[in-house]
Amino acid sequence: MSVTRLPLARAIDIPVMRALPLRMARSLVTQYWRRTHMLTLPAHRLEALAVFDDSIVQCLASLKLHLSHAPAMESDFHAEIAAAGHELQQEGPAVFAHACIEVLKLQLGRPADVAPDLWNGHLQAHPAAVFHALRFAFDDAVASYLAPRASQAVQQQHLSLVRLLMRLAIARPAVSDAYADAMAAMAEPLPGGLANLCHWRCVARADEAKALQAVEQGEDAEAGLISLALMGSPQETTAAKAMLARWPDSPVALALCAARAGHDLAVALREGRFPAMAWTQQLYAAALVGDGPLLRHLAAHTPWDDELACRALADSVALLAGVPCDGLFDRARPAGDRAQWADAALAALPSAGPPLRIGKPRPSVVLEEAAACVGAPLRRLLYIEHVSRMSGALWIEADDLAGVQALALQTASVFERAVFAGSAP
């Protein structure tokens, strides 16, 4: 059950307890801080991320209950959040928690009480934190509050608010038809790939010419590329190849090339045509296209004293071979032993035959199986790749696939997982 569907108990049933809600307010800061850290590192699985997602939802549910029965505690919540942020020396997680309190007031029907700083100082300084707060607690009440502000934000040239509203529409358009309609009307005349993707997600219509222009001119180019993939454009592969040639470290271009032109991508990597591409990106490319010999060649150049590099290799080998490889970034083990482990895992794979994924022919592996094996950076590439592989010009309901939301949130949240777990291959 999400916080948006939590029934409110009667005040007589639950006495006001100050210690518990204050701990919950502090936990919002610390859990979001840990969650954000996990989203930047390879080799953190969805099961680990779920711990923090569920904890944040529990905190929000508790705070919503106390705000409904004891509104005067709000100042104490904000003070506890500020103290936790100061202790961590991290402003972003504190902004997330402050924003959550404001969004809960919207859910409780108290829009007049929302602090103006949410849409000004907080949004300007930490747009991702405000966005994630809205993502965790987005419902009809929040959508009804935001929908009329779409046209106002454009008229006032409040660009950070415009981008926030579009990112929310990309992530959760089916929560509210009125919000989706308002955002589609706002985004349609705006230039850039983000506006085009927003319009597609809300009303299943988009301008292919605008998306191509965004890709070519670099104005939210990755969003434009995703919209081309969603609309089933015949220009998708050509545009993805062109972007990867210009920007070798583009994750969206890499994922789409792996989906539609995996053989060409593998040949280009073997021939060294991407000298500017980061080594980690090359690992992910080899894993996505299922090329064991190429990944084995790249693994021979692993800097074993670099934990991030070792984590990326562990994810890549796990995706290709289907065996857990977390020991590859255990720096307590000698580098030579880890190198032999990686080489043995890859040498055991067949050197010929169809491309592999988790040790099986790639076409036979569904997204849920592959995504569970890897951390957030490679998992995001899998989501985008899956968007490209689905046939035709698709309209995907609000939270059916986290891949559509790759620009909005780098992995599936607690809200997506319920649907994602039951999605068809």
XYZ file of C-alpha atoms in Angstrom:
425
model
C 0.000 0.000 0.000
C 1.389 3.400 -0.936
C 1.109 6.537 1.140
C -1.468 7.944 -1.294
C -3.904 5.132 -0.425
C -3.314 4.943 3.307
C -6.618 5.397 5.199
C -6.501 7.965 7.967
C -7.349 6.662 11.414
C -9.534 8.628 13.781
C -7.735 10.916 16.185
C -9.209 9.041 19.122
C -7.578 5.818 17.932
C -3.979 7.003 17.840
C -2.639 9.353 20.507
C -0.126 11.976 19.458
C 3.379 10.722 20.226
C 6.137 13.211 19.617
C 9.148 10.897 19.577
C 7.983 8.604 16.771
C 7.069 11.235 14.158
C 10.256 13.158 14.857
C 12.247 9.981 14.201
C 10.259 9.525 10.993
C 11.094 13.065 9.874
C 14.772 12.415 10.504
C 14.545 9.070 8.694
C 13.240 10.791 5.561
C 16.569 12.602 5.339
C 18.842 9.674 6.066
C 16.967 7.114 3.967
C 16.823 9.393 0.938
C 20.517 10.174 1.348
C 21.374 6.458 1.355
C 19.005 5.772 -1.537
C 20.552 8.526 -3.663
C 24.017 7.142 -2.995
C 22.902 3.686 -4.127
C 21.587 5.067 -7.415
C 25.032 6.313 -8.390
C 26.883 3.052 -7.741
C 26.893 -0.126 -9.831
C 26.113 -3.487 -8.220
C 23.307 -2.310 -5.927
C 20.306 -4.530 -6.652
C 16.629 -3.654 -6.626
C 16.102 -5.679 -3.452
C 18.507 -3.408 -1.586
C 16.917 -0.289 -3.028
C 13.469 -1.552 -1.996
C 14.498 -1.344 1.648
C 14.904 2.417 1.367
C 11.855 2.888 -0.859
C 9.619 1.080 1.615
C 11.130 2.935 4.547
C 10.438 6.306 2.898
C 6.825 5.310 2.216
C 6.386 4.229 5.851
C 7.803 7.544 7.046
C 5.457 9.467 4.776
C 2.460 7.467 5.962
C 3.295 8.148 9.609
C 3.955 11.855 9.046
C 0.740 12.239 7.058
C -1.202 10.732 9.939
C 0.350 13.062 12.496
C -0.015 16.135 10.268
C -3.714 15.381 9.938
C -4.281 15.153 13.712
C -1.570 17.481 15.057
C -0.782 20.167 12.439
C 1.145 22.139 15.038
C 3.918 19.530 14.896
C 4.909 20.670 11.406
C 7.457 23.168 12.711
C 9.021 20.415 14.821
C 9.275 18.195 11.730
C 11.062 20.898 9.769
C 13.430 21.582 12.671
C 14.294 17.868 12.959
C 14.845 17.659 9.198
C 17.141 20.680 9.243
C 19.150 19.181 12.106
C 19.541 15.872 10.273
C 20.670 17.632 7.104
C 23.201 19.650 9.085
C 24.602 16.504 10.677
C 24.993 14.838 7.294
C 26.299 18.061 5.746
C 23.978 17.304 2.848
C 21.432 19.920 1.804
C 19.745 17.864 -0.928
C 18.303 15.124 1.339
C 17.021 17.795 3.736
C 15.308 19.599 0.847
C 13.692 16.297 -0.145
C 12.283 15.834 3.358
C 11.096 19.468 3.610
C 9.396 19.084 0.234
C 7.717 15.851 1.346
C 6.090 17.674 4.260
C 4.756 20.336 1.876
C 3.402 17.738 -0.557
C 1.668 15.879 2.285
C -0.158 19.118 3.099
C -1.420 19.145 -0.485
C -2.693 15.589 -0.007
C -4.475 16.694 3.155
C -6.259 19.512 1.307
C -4.259 22.404 2.760
C -2.690 24.066 -0.308
C -2.750 27.499 1.325
C -0.247 26.228 3.907
C 2.387 25.190 1.359
C 5.596 27.170 1.787
C 6.416 29.342 -1.281
C 10.064 28.342 -0.913
C 9.168 24.886 -2.247
C 8.737 26.301 -5.772
C 11.482 28.914 -5.475
C 14.580 28.376 -3.332
C 14.269 24.614 -2.889
C 13.416 23.974 -6.534
C 16.185 26.214 -7.822
C 18.863 24.709 -5.583
C 17.846 21.028 -5.647
C 15.360 20.286 -8.448
C 15.934 16.520 -8.252
C 15.098 16.412 -4.528
C 11.832 18.324 -5.035
C 10.963 16.108 -7.992
C 11.527 12.916 -6.018
C 9.394 14.226 -3.152
C 6.532 14.802 -5.577
C 7.105 11.386 -7.123
C 6.752 9.574 -3.822
C 3.517 11.350 -2.867
C 1.884 12.223 -6.203
C -1.888 11.692 -6.210
C -5.063 13.344 -7.490
C -4.924 16.117 -4.906
C -1.336 17.015 -5.821
C -2.150 16.795 -9.535
C -5.184 19.056 -9.112
C -3.002 21.635 -7.389
C -0.277 21.545 -10.053
C -2.371 21.339 -13.248
C -3.564 24.997 -13.251
C 0.004 26.167 -12.643
C 1.329 24.789 -15.918
C 0.296 27.712 -18.105
C 1.234 30.174 -15.352
C 4.753 28.760 -15.173
C 5.216 29.242 -18.923
C 3.838 32.797 -18.858
C 6.077 33.717 -15.937
C 9.064 31.982 -17.599
C 9.598 29.931 -14.461
C 11.785 27.446 -16.336
C 12.703 25.234 -13.390
C 9.004 24.778 -12.538
C 8.168 24.076 -16.195
C 10.797 21.337 -16.315
C 9.611 19.895 -13.000
C 6.007 19.698 -14.234
C 7.069 18.063 -17.488
C 9.224 15.491 -15.694
C 6.273 14.607 -13.459
C 4.044 14.233 -16.505
C 6.600 11.939 -18.143
C 6.707 9.839 -15.008
C 3.056 9.618 -13.937
C 0.574 10.916 -16.542
C -2.262 8.466 -15.866
C -2.621 9.443 -12.217
C -4.776 12.389 -13.301
C -6.371 12.948 -16.695
C -6.721 16.654 -15.975
C -3.022 16.954 -15.179
C -2.066 15.028 -18.313
C -4.294 17.240 -20.474
C -2.890 20.419 -18.929
C 0.683 19.267 -19.399
C 0.070 18.178 -22.991
C -1.326 21.614 -23.800
C 1.669 23.264 -22.150
C 4.291 21.041 -23.766
C 2.988 20.897 -27.336
C 4.181 24.362 -28.430
C 7.450 24.235 -26.465
C 10.693 23.286 -28.229
C 13.061 20.539 -27.161
C 13.114 16.828 -26.540
C 11.718 16.997 -22.991
C 8.578 18.787 -24.165
C 8.150 16.299 -27.000
C 8.497 13.317 -24.672
C 6.082 14.933 -22.210
C 3.474 15.412 -24.939
C 3.833 11.795 -26.041
C 3.498 10.401 -22.529
C 0.361 12.443 -21.863
C -1.644 12.014 -25.081
C 0.290 9.454 -27.156
C 1.081 12.013 -29.836
C 4.424 13.587 -30.628
C 6.214 15.500 -33.360
C 8.871 13.370 -35.011
C 10.468 16.414 -36.653
C 10.736 18.173 -33.275
C 12.305 15.086 -31.709
C 14.869 14.811 -34.519
C 15.665 18.509 -34.199
C 16.207 18.093 -30.461
C 18.563 15.167 -31.056
C 20.545 17.084 -33.667
C 20.739 20.366 -31.757
C 21.337 18.863 -28.325
C 18.287 20.434 -26.628
C 17.269 17.662 -24.226
C 18.604 15.314 -26.884
C 18.239 12.127 -24.863
C 14.581 12.865 -24.157
C 14.071 13.440 -27.863
C 15.724 10.118 -28.615
C 13.479 8.272 -26.146
C 10.402 9.848 -27.717
C 11.563 8.589 -31.133
C 11.850 5.085 -29.666
C 8.412 5.269 -28.057
C 6.685 6.418 -31.214
C 8.330 3.626 -33.207
C 10.084 6.061 -35.512
C 12.131 4.557 -38.367
C 14.687 7.281 -37.606
C 15.386 5.949 -34.124
C 18.425 3.822 -34.950
C 19.982 6.390 -37.282
C 19.549 9.137 -34.709
C 20.931 6.934 -31.926
C 24.018 6.063 -33.970
C 24.607 9.717 -34.800
C 24.291 10.750 -31.168
C 26.619 7.975 -29.997
C 29.210 9.106 -32.550
C 28.999 12.686 -31.215
C 28.551 11.779 -27.555
C 30.089 8.341 -26.862
C 29.070 8.379 -23.211
C 25.338 8.925 -23.843
C 23.567 6.104 -21.989
C 20.338 6.492 -23.993
C 22.125 6.357 -27.359
C 24.148 3.352 -26.218
C 21.070 1.428 -25.042
C 19.125 2.105 -28.230
C 22.079 1.137 -30.425
C 22.460 -2.078 -28.433
C 18.768 -2.845 -28.924
C 18.546 -2.126 -32.646
C 22.096 -2.432 -33.941
C 23.887 -4.627 -31.425
C 26.116 -6.390 -33.963
C 27.261 -3.100 -35.504
C 27.991 -1.706 -32.053
C 30.056 -4.761 -31.075
C 32.071 -4.583 -34.307
C 32.724 -0.865 -33.771
C 33.959 -1.507 -30.229
C 36.236 -4.336 -31.325
C 37.715 -2.110 -34.034
C 38.305 0.733 -31.598
C 35.997 3.227 -33.284
C 35.007 4.806 -29.984
C 38.325 5.924 -28.479
C 36.568 8.619 -26.444
C 34.071 6.206 -24.886
C 34.698 5.560 -21.200
C 35.933 2.086 -20.324
C 32.918 1.538 -18.069
C 30.592 2.464 -20.928
C 32.364 -0.067 -23.141
C 31.824 -2.740 -20.482
C 28.117 -1.989 -20.423
C 27.960 -2.031 -24.215
C 29.594 -5.462 -24.399
C 27.210 -6.792 -21.753
C 24.142 -5.347 -23.476
C 24.986 -6.855 -26.858
C 25.880 -10.183 -25.210
C 29.441 -10.364 -26.535
C 31.488 -12.539 -24.149
C 34.852 -12.371 -25.981
C 34.655 -8.571 -26.151
C 33.843 -8.283 -22.449
C 36.669 -10.688 -21.620
C 39.099 -8.509 -23.604
C 37.914 -5.377 -21.776
C 38.059 -7.113 -18.387
C 41.771 -7.764 -18.908
C 42.325 -3.994 -18.546
C 40.444 -3.607 -15.266
C 42.032 -1.173 -12.765
C 41.613 -3.449 -9.754
C 42.326 -0.683 -7.241
C 39.292 1.305 -8.482
C 36.143 0.119 -6.679
C 33.729 1.809 -9.112
C 35.418 0.140 -12.082
C 35.297 -3.229 -10.346
C 31.622 -2.747 -9.534
C 30.873 -1.939 -13.183
C 32.717 -5.083 -14.260
C 30.795 -7.171 -11.695
C 27.490 -5.918 -13.093
C 28.571 -6.532 -16.686
C 29.754 -10.086 -16.008
C 26.590 -10.827 -14.011
C 24.379 -9.615 -16.860
C 26.238 -11.695 -19.404
C 26.955 -14.869 -17.439
C 24.080 -14.885 -14.963
C 26.305 -15.539 -11.945
C 26.728 -13.182 -8.950
C 30.121 -11.475 -9.135
C 30.138 -9.135 -6.154
C 33.477 -10.573 -5.072
C 35.091 -8.694 -7.948
C 34.903 -5.446 -5.968
C 35.906 -6.992 -2.653
C 39.241 -5.259 -2.240
C 40.159 -7.574 0.630
C 40.842 -10.183 -2.041
C 44.068 -9.999 -4.041
C 43.709 -8.327 -7.439
C 45.135 -11.396 -9.158
C 42.474 -13.652 -7.667
C 39.703 -11.313 -8.745
C 41.130 -11.095 -12.266
C 41.239 -14.883 -12.516
C 37.666 -15.115 -11.256
C 36.362 -12.703 -13.885
C 38.329 -14.373 -16.652
C 37.133 -17.844 -15.642
C 33.489 -16.752 -15.552
C 33.751 -15.270 -19.043
C 35.877 -18.101 -20.457
C 33.168 -20.580 -19.481
C 30.726 -18.910 -21.878
C 30.456 -20.200 -25.469
C 32.595 -18.211 -27.887
C 30.096 -18.635 -30.730
C 26.340 -18.714 -31.048
C 23.586 -16.229 -30.227
C 24.189 -13.200 -27.996
C 23.914 -14.076 -24.324
C 22.154 -12.588 -21.345
C 22.362 -14.128 -17.861
C 23.896 -17.181 -19.524
C 20.977 -17.779 -21.915
C 20.146 -16.620 -25.462
C 19.318 -12.945 -25.125
C 15.855 -13.027 -26.803
C 14.623 -15.592 -24.259
C 15.373 -13.393 -21.217
C 12.655 -11.053 -19.967
C 13.402 -7.640 -18.543
C 12.513 -8.540 -14.974
C 15.098 -11.339 -14.889
C 17.908 -9.174 -16.242
C 17.123 -6.049 -14.201
C 17.259 -7.990 -10.946
C 20.910 -8.953 -11.564
C 22.494 -5.514 -11.876
C 22.803 -2.112 -10.252
C 21.199 1.177 -11.197
C 23.458 2.443 -14.049
C 23.230 -0.767 -16.093
C 19.624 -1.339 -15.033
C 18.707 2.016 -16.535
C 20.228 0.949 -19.845
C 18.161 -2.231 -19.762
C 14.962 -0.239 -19.279
C 15.736 2.020 -22.239
C 16.762 -0.929 -24.394
C 13.434 -2.594 -23.599
C 11.508 0.485 -24.722
C 13.147 0.158 -28.132
C 12.495 -3.562 -28.448
C 8.761 -3.325 -27.887
C 6.987 -3.332 -31.237
C 5.191 -0.397 -32.821
C 4.198 3.014 -31.626
C 3.292 2.255 -28.042
C 1.254 4.074 -25.457
C 2.336 2.950 -22.013
C 0.135 3.678 -19.025
C 1.500 5.643 -16.115
C 3.845 3.275 -14.349
C 3.980 0.158 -16.499
C 7.692 0.414 -17.169
C 10.423 2.221 -15.362
C 12.290 2.455 -18.672
C 9.988 5.150 -19.910
C 10.827 7.086 -16.774
C 14.579 6.822 -17.128
C 14.945 10.582 -17.440
C 12.771 11.166 -14.429
C 14.093 8.593 -12.020
C 17.058 6.328 -12.538
C 15.398 3.168 -11.313
C 12.021 1.735 -10.437
C 10.500 3.198 -7.289
C 8.174 1.434 -4.915
C 5.247 2.661 -7.001
C 6.558 1.137 -10.229
C 7.642 -2.199 -8.840
C 4.120 -3.461 -8.250
C 3.318 -3.056 -11.922
C 6.794 -3.821 -13.176
C 6.853 -7.187 -11.403
C 3.824 -8.307 -13.374
C 4.735 -6.792 -16.742
C 4.796 -8.978 -19.816
C 8.100 -9.741 -21.560
